[in-house]
Coordinates of C-alpha atoms in Angstrom, one line a residue:
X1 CA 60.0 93.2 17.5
X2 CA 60.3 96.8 15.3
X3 CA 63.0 99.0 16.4
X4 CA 60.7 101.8 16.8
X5 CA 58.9 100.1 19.4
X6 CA 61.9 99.4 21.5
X7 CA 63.0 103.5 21.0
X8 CA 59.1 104.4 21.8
X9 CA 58.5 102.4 25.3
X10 CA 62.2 103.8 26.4
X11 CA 62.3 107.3 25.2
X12 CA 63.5 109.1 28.4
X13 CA 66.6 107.3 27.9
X14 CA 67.6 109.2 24.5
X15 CA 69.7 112.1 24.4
X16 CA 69.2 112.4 20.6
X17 CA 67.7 110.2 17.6
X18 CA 69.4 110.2 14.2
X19 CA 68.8 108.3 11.4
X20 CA 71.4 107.8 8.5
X21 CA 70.3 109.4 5.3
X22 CA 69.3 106.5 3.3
X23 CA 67.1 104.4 1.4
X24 CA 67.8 102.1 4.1
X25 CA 64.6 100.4 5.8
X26 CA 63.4 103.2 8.6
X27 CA 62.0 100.5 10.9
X28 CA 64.5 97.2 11.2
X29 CA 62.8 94.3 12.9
X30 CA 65.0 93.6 15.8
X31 CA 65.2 89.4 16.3
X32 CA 67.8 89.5 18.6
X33 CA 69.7 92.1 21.4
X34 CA 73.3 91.4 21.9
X35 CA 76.1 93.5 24.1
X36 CA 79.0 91.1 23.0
X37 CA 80.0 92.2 19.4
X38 CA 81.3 88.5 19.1
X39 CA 77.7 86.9 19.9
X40 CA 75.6 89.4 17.2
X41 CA 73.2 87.3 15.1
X42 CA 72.1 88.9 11.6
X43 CA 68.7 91.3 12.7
X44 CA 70.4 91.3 15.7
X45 CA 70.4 95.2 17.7
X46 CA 74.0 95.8 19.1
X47 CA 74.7 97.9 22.1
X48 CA 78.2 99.3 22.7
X49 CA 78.5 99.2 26.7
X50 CA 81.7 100.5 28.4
X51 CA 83.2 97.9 30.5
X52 CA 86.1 97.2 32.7
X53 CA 89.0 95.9 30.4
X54 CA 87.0 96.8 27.5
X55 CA 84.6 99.4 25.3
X56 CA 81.8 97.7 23.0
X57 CA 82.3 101.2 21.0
X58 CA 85.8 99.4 20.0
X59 CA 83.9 96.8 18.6
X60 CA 80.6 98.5 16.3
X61 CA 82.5 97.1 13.2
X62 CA 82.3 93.6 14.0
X63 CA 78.6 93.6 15.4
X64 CA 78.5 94.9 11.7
X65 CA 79.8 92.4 9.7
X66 CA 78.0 90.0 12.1
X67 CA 74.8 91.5 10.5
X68 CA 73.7 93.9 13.0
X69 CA 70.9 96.2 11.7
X70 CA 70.4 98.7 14.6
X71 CA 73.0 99.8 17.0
X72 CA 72.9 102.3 20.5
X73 CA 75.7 104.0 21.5
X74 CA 77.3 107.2 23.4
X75 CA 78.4 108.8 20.6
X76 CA 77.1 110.0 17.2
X77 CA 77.7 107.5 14.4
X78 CA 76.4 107.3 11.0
X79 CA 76.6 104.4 8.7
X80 CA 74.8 103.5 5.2
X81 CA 71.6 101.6 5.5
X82 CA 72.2 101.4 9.6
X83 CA 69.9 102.6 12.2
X84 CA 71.6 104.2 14.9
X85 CA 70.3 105.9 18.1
X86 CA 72.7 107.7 21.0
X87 CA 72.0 108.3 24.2
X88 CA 73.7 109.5 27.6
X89 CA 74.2 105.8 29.1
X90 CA 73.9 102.7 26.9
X91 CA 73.9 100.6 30.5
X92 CA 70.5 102.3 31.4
X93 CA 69.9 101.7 27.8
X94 CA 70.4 98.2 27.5
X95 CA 68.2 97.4 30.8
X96 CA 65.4 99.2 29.3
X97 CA 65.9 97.6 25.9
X98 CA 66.3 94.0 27.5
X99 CA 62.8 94.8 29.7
X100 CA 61.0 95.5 26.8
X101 CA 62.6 93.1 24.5
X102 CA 61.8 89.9 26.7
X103 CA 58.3 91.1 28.1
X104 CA 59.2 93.1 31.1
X105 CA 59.2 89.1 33.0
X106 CA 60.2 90.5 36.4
X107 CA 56.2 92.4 36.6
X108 CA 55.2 88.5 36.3
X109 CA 56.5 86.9 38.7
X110 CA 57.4 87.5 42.5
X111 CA 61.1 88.7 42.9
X112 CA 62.7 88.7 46.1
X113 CA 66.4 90.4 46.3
X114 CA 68.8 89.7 48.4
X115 CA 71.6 92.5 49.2
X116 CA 74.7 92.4 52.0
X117 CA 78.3 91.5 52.4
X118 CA 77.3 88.0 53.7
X119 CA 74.9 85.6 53.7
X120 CA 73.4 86.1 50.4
X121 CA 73.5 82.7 49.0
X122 CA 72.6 80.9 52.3
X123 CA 69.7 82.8 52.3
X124 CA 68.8 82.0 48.5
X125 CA 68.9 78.5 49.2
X126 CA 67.0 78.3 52.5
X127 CA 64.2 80.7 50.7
X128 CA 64.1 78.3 47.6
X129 CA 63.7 75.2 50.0
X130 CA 61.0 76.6 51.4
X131 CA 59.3 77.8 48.9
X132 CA 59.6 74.4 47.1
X133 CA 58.1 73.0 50.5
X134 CA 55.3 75.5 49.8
X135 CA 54.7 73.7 46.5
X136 CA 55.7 76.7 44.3
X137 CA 58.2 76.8 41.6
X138 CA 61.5 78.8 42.8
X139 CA 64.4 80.2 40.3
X140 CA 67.5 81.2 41.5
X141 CA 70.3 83.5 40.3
X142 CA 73.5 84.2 42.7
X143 CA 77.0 83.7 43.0
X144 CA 77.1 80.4 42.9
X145 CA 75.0 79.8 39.8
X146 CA 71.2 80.4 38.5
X147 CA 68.7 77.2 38.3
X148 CA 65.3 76.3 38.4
X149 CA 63.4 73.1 38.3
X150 CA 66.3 70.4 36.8
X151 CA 68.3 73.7 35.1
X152 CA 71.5 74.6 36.7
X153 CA 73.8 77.1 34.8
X154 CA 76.9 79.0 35.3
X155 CA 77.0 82.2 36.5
X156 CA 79.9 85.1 35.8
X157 CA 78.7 87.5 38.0
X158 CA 76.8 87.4 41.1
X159 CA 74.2 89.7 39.2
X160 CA 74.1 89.3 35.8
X161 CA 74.2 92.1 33.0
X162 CA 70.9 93.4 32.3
X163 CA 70.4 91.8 29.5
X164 CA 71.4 88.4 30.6
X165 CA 69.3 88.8 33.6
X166 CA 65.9 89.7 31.8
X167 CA 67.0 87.0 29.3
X168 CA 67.1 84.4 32.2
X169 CA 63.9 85.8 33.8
X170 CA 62.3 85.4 30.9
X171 CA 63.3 82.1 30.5
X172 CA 62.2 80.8 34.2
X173 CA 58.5 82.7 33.1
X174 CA 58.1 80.6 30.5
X175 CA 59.3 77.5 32.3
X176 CA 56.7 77.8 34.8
X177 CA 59.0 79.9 37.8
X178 CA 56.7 81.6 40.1
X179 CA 59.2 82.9 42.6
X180 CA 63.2 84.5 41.6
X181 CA 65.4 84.7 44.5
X182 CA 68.3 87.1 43.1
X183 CA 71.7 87.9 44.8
X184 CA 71.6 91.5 44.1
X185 CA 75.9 92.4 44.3
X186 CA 76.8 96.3 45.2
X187 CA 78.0 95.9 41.5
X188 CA 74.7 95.7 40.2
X189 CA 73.0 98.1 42.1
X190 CA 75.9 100.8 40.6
X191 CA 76.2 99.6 37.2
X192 CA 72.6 99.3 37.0
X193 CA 72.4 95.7 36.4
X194 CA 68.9 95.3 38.5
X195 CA 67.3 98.5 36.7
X196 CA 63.6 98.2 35.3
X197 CA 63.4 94.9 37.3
X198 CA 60.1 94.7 39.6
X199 CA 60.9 93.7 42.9
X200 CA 58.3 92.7 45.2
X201 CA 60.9 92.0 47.9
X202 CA 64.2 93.3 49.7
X203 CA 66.4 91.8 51.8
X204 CA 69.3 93.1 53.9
X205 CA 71.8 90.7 55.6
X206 CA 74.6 93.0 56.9
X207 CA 77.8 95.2 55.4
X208 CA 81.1 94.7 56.9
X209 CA 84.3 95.4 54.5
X210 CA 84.7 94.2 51.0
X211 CA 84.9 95.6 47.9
X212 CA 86.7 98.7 48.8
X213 CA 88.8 98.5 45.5
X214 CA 85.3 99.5 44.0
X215 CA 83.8 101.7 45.9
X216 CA 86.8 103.6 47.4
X217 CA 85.1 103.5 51.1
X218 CA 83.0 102.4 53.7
X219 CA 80.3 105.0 53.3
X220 CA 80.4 104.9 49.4
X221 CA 79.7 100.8 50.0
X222 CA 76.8 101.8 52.3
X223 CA 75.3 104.6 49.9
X224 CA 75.5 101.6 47.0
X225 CA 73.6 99.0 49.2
X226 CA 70.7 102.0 50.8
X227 CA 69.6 102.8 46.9
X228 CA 68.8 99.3 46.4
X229 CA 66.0 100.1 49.2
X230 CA 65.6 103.7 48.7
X231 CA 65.2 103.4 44.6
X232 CA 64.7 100.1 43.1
X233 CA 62.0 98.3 46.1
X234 CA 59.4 101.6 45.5
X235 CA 59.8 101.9 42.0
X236 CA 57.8 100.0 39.2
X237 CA 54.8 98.2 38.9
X238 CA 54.9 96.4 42.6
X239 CA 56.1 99.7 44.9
X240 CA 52.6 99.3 46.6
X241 CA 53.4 96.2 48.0
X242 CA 57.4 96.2 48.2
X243 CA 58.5 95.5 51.7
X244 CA 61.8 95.4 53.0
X245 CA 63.4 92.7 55.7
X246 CA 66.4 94.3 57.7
X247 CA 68.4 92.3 59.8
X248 CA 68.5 94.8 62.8
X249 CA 71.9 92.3 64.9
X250 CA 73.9 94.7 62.2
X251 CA 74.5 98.0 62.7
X252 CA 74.3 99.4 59.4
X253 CA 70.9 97.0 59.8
X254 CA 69.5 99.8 62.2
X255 CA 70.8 102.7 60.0
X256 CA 69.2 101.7 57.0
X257 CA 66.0 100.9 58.8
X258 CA 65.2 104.8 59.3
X259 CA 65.9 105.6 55.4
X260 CA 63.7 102.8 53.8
X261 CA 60.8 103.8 52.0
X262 CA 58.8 100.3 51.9
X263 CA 57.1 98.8 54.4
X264 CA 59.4 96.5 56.8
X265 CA 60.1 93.5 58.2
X266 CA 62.8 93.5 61.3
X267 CA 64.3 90.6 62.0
X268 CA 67.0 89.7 65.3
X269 CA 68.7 87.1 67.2
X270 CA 68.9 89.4 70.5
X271 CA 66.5 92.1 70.0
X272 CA 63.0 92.0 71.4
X273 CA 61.6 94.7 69.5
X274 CA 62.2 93.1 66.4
X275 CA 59.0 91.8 64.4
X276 CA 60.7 88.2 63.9
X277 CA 63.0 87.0 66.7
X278 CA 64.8 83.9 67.8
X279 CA 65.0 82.0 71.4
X280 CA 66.0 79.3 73.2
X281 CA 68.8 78.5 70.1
X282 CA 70.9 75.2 70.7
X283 CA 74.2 75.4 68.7
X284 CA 75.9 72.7 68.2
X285 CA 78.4 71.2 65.3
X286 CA 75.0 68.9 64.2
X287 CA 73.4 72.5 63.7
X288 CA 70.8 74.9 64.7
X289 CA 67.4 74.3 66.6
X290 CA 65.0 76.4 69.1
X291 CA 62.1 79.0 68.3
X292 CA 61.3 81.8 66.0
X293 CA 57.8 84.6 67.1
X294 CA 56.6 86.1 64.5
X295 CA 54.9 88.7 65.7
X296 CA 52.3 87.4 68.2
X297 CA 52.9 83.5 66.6
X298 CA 56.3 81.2 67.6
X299 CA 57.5 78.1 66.3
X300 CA 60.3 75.2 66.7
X301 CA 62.5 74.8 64.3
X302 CA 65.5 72.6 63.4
X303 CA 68.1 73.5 60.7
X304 CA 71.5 71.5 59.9
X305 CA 72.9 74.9 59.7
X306 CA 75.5 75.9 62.2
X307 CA 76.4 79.2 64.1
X308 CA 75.1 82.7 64.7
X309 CA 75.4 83.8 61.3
X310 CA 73.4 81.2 59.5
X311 CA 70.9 82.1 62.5
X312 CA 70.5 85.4 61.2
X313 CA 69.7 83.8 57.7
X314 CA 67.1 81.9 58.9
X315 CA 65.5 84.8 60.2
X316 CA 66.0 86.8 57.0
X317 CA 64.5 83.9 55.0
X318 CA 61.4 83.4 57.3
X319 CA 60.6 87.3 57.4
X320 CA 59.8 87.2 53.5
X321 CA 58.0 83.7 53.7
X322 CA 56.3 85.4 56.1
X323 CA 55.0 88.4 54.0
X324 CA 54.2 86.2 50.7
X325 CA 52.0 84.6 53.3
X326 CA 53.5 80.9 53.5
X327 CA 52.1 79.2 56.5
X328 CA 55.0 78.4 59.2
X329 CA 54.1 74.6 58.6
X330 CA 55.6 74.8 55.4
X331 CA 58.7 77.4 56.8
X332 CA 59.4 74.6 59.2
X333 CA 60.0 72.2 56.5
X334 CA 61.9 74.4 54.6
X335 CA 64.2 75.3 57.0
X336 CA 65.3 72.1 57.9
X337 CA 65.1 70.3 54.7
X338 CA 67.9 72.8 53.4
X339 CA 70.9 70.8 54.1
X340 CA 74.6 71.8 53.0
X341 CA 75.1 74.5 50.6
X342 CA 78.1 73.9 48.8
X343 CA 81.3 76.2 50.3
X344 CA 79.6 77.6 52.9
X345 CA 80.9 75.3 55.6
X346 CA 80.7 72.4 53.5
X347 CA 82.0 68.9 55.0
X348 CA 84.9 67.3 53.4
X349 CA 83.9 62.9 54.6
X350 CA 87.0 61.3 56.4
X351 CA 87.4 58.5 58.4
X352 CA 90.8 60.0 60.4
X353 CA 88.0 61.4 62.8
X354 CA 88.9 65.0 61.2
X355 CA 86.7 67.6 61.3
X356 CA 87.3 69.2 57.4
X357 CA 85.6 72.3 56.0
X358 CA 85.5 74.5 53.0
X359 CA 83.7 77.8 53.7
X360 CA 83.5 80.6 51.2
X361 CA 84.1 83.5 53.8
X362 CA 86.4 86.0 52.4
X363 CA 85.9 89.2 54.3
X364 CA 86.4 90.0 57.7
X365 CA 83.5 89.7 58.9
X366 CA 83.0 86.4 57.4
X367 CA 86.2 84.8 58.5
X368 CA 85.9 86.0 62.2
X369 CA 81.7 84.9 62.4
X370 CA 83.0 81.3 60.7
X371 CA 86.0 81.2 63.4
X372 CA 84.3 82.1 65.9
X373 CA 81.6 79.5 65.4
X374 CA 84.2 76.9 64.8
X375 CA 86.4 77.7 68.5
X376 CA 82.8 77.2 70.3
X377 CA 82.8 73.6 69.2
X378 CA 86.9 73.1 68.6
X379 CA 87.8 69.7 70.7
X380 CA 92.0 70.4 69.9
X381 CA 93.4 72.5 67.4
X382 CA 91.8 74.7 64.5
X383 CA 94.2 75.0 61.6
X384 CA 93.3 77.5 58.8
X385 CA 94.0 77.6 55.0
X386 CA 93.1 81.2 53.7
X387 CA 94.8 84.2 51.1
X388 CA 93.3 87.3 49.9
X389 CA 92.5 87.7 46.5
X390 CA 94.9 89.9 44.4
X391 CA 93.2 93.4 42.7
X392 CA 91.1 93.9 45.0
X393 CA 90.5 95.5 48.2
X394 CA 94.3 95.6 49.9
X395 CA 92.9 97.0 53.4
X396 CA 91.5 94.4 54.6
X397 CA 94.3 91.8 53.8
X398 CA 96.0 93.1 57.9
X399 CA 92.4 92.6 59.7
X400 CA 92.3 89.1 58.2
X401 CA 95.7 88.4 59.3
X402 CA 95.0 89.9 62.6
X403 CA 91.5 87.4 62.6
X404 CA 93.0 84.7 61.6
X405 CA 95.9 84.4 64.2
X406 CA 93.2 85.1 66.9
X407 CA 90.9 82.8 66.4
X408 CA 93.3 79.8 64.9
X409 CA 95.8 77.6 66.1
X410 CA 97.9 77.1 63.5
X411 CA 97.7 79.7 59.8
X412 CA 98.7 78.7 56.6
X413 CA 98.8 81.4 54.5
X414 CA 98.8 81.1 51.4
X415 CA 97.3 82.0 48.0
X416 CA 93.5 83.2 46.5
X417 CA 93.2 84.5 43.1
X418 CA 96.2 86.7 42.6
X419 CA 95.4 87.9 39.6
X420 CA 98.3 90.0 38.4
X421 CA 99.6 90.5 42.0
X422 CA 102.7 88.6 43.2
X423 CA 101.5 86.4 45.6
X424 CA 104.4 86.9 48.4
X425 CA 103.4 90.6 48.3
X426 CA 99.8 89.6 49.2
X427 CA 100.9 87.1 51.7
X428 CA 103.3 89.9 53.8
X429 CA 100.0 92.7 53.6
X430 CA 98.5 90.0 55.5
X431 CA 101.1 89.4 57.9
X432 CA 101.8 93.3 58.0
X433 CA 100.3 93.7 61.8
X434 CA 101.7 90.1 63.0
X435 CA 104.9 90.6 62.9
X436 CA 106.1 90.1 66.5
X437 CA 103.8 87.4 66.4
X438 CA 105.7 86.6 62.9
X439 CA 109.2 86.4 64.6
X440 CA 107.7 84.0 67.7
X441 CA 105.3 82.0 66.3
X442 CA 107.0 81.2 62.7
X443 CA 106.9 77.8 61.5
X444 CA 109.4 77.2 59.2
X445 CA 108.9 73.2 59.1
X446 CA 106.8 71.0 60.2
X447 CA 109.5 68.9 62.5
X448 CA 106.2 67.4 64.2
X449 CA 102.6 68.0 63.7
X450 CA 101.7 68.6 67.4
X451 CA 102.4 72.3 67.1
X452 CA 100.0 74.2 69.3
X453 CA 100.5 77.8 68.0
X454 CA 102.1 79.2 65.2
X455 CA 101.8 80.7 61.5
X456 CA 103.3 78.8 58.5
X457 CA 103.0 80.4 54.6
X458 CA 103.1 78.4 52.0
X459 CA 102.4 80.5 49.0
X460 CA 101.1 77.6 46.5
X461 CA 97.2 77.0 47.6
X462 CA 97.5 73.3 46.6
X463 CA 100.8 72.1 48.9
X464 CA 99.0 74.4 51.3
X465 CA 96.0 71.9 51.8
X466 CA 97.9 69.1 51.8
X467 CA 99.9 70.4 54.5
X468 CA 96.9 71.2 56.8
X469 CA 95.9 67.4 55.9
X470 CA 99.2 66.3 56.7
X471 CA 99.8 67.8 60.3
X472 CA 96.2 67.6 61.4
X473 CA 94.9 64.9 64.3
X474 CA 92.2 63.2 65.0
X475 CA 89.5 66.2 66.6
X476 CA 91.3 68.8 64.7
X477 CA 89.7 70.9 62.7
X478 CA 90.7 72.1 59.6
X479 CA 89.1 74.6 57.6
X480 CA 90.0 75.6 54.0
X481 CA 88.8 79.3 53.8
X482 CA 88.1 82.2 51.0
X483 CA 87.0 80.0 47.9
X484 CA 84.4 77.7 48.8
X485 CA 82.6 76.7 45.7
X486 CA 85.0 77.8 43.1
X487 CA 86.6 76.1 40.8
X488 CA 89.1 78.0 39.6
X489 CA 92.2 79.7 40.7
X490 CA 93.7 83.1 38.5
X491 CA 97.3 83.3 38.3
X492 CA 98.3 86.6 36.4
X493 CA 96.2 86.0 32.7
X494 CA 95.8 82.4 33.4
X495 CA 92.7 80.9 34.7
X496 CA 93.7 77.0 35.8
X497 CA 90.7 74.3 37.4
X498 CA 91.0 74.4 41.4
X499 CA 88.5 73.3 43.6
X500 CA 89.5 73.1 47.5
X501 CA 87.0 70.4 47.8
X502 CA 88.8 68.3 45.4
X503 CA 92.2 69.3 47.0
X504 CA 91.1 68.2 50.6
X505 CA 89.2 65.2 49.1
X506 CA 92.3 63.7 47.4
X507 CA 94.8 64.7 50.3
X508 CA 92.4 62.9 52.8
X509 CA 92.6 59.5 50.5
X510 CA 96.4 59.7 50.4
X511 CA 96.6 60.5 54.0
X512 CA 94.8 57.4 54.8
X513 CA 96.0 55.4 52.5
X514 CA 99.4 56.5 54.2
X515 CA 98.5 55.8 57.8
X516 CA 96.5 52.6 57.1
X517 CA 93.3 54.3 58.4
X518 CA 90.5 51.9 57.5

C-alpha cells in the first residue's frame, strides 16, 4: 500500500507534513505497520507511540536499522532518504493507519462491544455460544484470550492496541468470522485502542470500583465508560443501526441510560419496565433456570451458570441476540449449552465431598456478588483465598477486607500480583478496617481445622491454597479468589507460571492421597 494513500484517507489526523530534502523515493510502498521498533520488517512504516514504561520516540533508530522506510511521530524529525510525517497524537494516528492498512475489517462484519467492571467475559462466551447455536461464525477478543473457529491466542490486554486489534479483525474477515464479540477495557476507550472501529453493538454490564490507579476517581471511571456510548456506538459507518443494551439492576445502568445516543435495549432482573426481564429464576449450586419476556414474547430457559450476577449476563447476552434478530429457539440453546468458563467460578473435581472454586472476581463488587451467591447455597463453612494486586488501585484493598470477613468464615489473605509492592504492606491495607476483628478473630495456627470464624494471612499465594485444602471438610466450600484464569503471578520484575487451578488441583491429590480418600 503507498504511503500517500495511508496520509490521504487519514489527513485530519496531521498537524504538519514534511518531507526530507532528498532524492529519496517520495512515495515508499508500505508492506508492513509496526509500533514495536523490535518487530519492524524492511518496507515496514514505524510509529513511535508513547507508552507506560516506555516512548517508541526512544526507539526511531532501531525501527531504522530494521529497514523502516516511513515513520509518524510527535515531533519533527528529518532523516536522509526517510519519509517522515508528525502529527498531534500518534495513538489516534496509528488506529487510523491500522484501519486503512488492513481494510477498515470492523465495517465488514457485525461487532458487538462489551463495556463494565464485571461480567464482560461471561457475557462474551454466552454471546458466542449462541451465536454458534445460530449457525454463524463468532470471534472473540477479551481478557482471557481472542479465538475463533479452532484459533485460540493469547491476549496482553483485555483490548488490544489498535493495531493489533485491526490486525486480528482482519484476520477473523478473512477466515470467515461473521460476528466479533470484543471486551472493550476503560483502557481502551481512553487510549483510544477501539477508535475507527464500527460497532454495531454496545453493551453495558455495570461499574463498581476498580481501576482507580488510572483514572484517579469514580466519576472520571464513569465519564471513560459513557464515551464508549456517547462517541464510538453513533459514529462510523453503522451509527444508523447502533443500539445500545443497558443493564438497568445497576445504578450507573439507569444514569447512562438518559445520556445514550443509540437506540436501546433495557435489560433487568427486578424491573418491570425493562424491555427484557427475568421471572420465576430457580438458583441453585447446579445453576440458573426460569423465564426471560422480551417485550411482548417469554421463554424458559436453563443455564449451568449460578447466581444473580451471571443472571444479569444472560440478560445482557439475550438483549443483543435479540436485536441481530436470532430467534429465541436458538437463544435457548445458547444459553444453556455455555457451560463453565474458565475462572469465573470454575470447579476444581474432588472426591473429599469439597465444594472447590476459582473465580476471577477482583473488585468489590465482584467478590461480595460471588460471596454472596456462595452463603445462599454454603452447607458448613466458606473459606476464602484472596490478595489485591500491587500498583494499582490501593482504596479498595479496606472494602475487600471488610467483604471478605463478612461474607466468609475463615480468610486467608494472602498474595495477588504484587508487582513492586511489598506484599505484607498490601496484606495490612486490607486488614486496615478489621482490626478489632484482627485482634479476636486472628489465627495464628491451625491447632485444628474446625475453626468456625477467624482470619489467617499467609503472604505466599501457593502455601495459602494448600492451607485452605488442608483445613477444609467435607461440605466446605473453598474458594480461591482474584486470579481466575491466570497463569502467572508478578513478584517485583519477575513474572513466575501460577495458576490457582493447578495449585488446588495438586493440593486436592496430596490431600487425598493423605487421608486415604478413594
Amino acid at each position: 500500500m503507498k504511503f500517500s494513500y495511508l496520509l490521504k484517507e487519514c489527513t485530519p489526523l496531521w498537524e504538519r507534513t514534511f518531507i526530507s530534502a532528498s532524492d529519496s523515493e517520495k512515495d515508499p510502498e508500505i508492506s508492513s505497520i509496526h509500533f514495536r521498533a523490535q518487530q519492524v520488517k524492511p518496507g515496514g512504516l514505524f510509529i513511535a507511540v508513547k507508552g507506560f514504561k516506555s516512548d517508541g520516540h526512544d526507539y526511531i533508530d532501531e525501527a531504522l536499522k530494521k529497514g523502516a522506510v516511513a515513520i509518524v511521530a510527535e515531533k519533527r524529525l528529518e532523516f536522509p532518504e526517510i519519509r517522515t510525517v508528525q502529527v498531534k497524537n500518534t495513538r489516534k494516528a496509528m488506529a487510523c493507519i491500522s484501519s486503512v492498512f488492513y481494510h477498515n475489517p470492523s465495517e465488514k462484519m457485525i461487532l458487538i462491544g462489551v463495556t463494565g467492571t464485571n461480567g464482560k467475559t461471561t457475557i462474551t462466551w454466552i454471546l458466542e455460544s449462541i451465536l454458534n447455536a445460530a449457525g454463524y461464525v463468532p470471534g472473540v477478543i477479551g481478557t482471557i484470550n481472542w479465538r475463533y473457529k479452532d484459533h485460540i491466542f493469547d491476549n496482553l490486554n483485555t483490548t488490544p492496541e489498535s493495531m493489533e486489534l485491526q490486525k486480528i479483525l482482519f484476520q477473523m474477515k478473512q477466515a470467515g468470522v461473521t460476528h466479533v464479540i470484543l471486551e472493550v477495557s476503560s483502557h481502551g476507550i481512553d487510549l483510544g485502542r477501539i477508535n475507527n472501529i464500527s460497532f454495531d453493538i454496545g453493551i453495558f454490564t455495570n461499574l463498581s470500583q476498580d481501576h482507580l490507579d488510572y483514572h484517579k476517581n469514580m466519576k472520571q471511571y464513569f465519564l471513560c465508560k459513557k464515551r464508549f456510548f456517547t462517541k464510538y456506538l453513533v459514529k462510523g459507518t453503522k451509527k444508523s443501526f447502533a443500539r445500545a443494551i443497558i443493564n438497568i439492576d445497576d445504578q450507573k445502568g439507569k444514569l447512562l441510560l438518559g445520556s445514550v445516543l443509540s437506540k436501546t435495549i433495557t435489560t433487568s432482573t427486578k424491573n418491570n419496565t425493562a424491555d427484557i426481564k427475568s421471572y420465576d429464576v430457580q438458583d441453585d449450586i447446579l445453576g440458573l433456570s426460569g423465564r426471560i419476556r422480551i417485550k411482548e414474547k417469554n421463554f424458559s430457559f436453563q443455564s449451568e451458570l449460578t447466581g444473580k450476577f451471571n443472571l444479569e449476563n444472560i440478560l445482557s447476552a439475550t438483549g443483543a441476540c435479540h436485536v441481530l434478530g436470532i430467534s429465541i429457539e436458538n437463544i435457548k440453546k445458547g444459553i444453556k449449552r455455555c457451560k463453565s468458563i474458565p475462572g469465573r467460578l470454575e470447579r476444581i473435581k474432588n472426591i473429599s465431598n469439597k465444594f472447590i472454586f476459582v473465580d476471577y472476581a477482583h473488585t468489590p463488587n465482584a467478590l461480595e456478588a460471588v460471596l454472596k451467591t456462595l452463603k445462599k447455597r454454603a452447607l458448613a463453612r466458606i473459606i476464602l483465598i484472596f490478595g489485591c494486586g500491587g500498583d494499582r488501585d490501593r482504596a479498595k484493598r479496606s472494602i475487600m477486607g471488610k467483604i471478605a470477613f463478612k461474607y466468609s468464615d475463615i480468610a486467608i489473605i494472602t498474595s495477588d500480583n504484587p508487582r513492586t509492592e511489598d506484599p505484607n504492606v498490601i496484606i495490612n491495607d486490607i486488614l486496615k478496617d478489621l482490626k478489632d476483628s484482627l485482634a479476636k478473630y486472628r489465627i495464628k495456627n491451625f491447632k485444628n481445622e474446625f475453626i468456625k470464624k477467624g482470619i489467617f494471612i499467609e503472604p505466599d499465594r501457593k502455601k495459602a491454597l494448600k492451607t485452605a485444602i488442608k483445613i477444609s471438610l467435607p461440605n466446605d466450600i473453598v474458594i480461591a479468589a482474584g486470579k481466575g484464569h491466570e497463569t502467572e503471578q508478578i513478584l517485583k520484575n519477575n513474572t513466575i507460571y501460577f495458576d490457582d487451578r493447578k495449585v488446588l488441583e495438586n493440593a486436592v491429590v496430596n490431600y487425598e492421597l493423605d487421608t486415604g480418600i478413594k
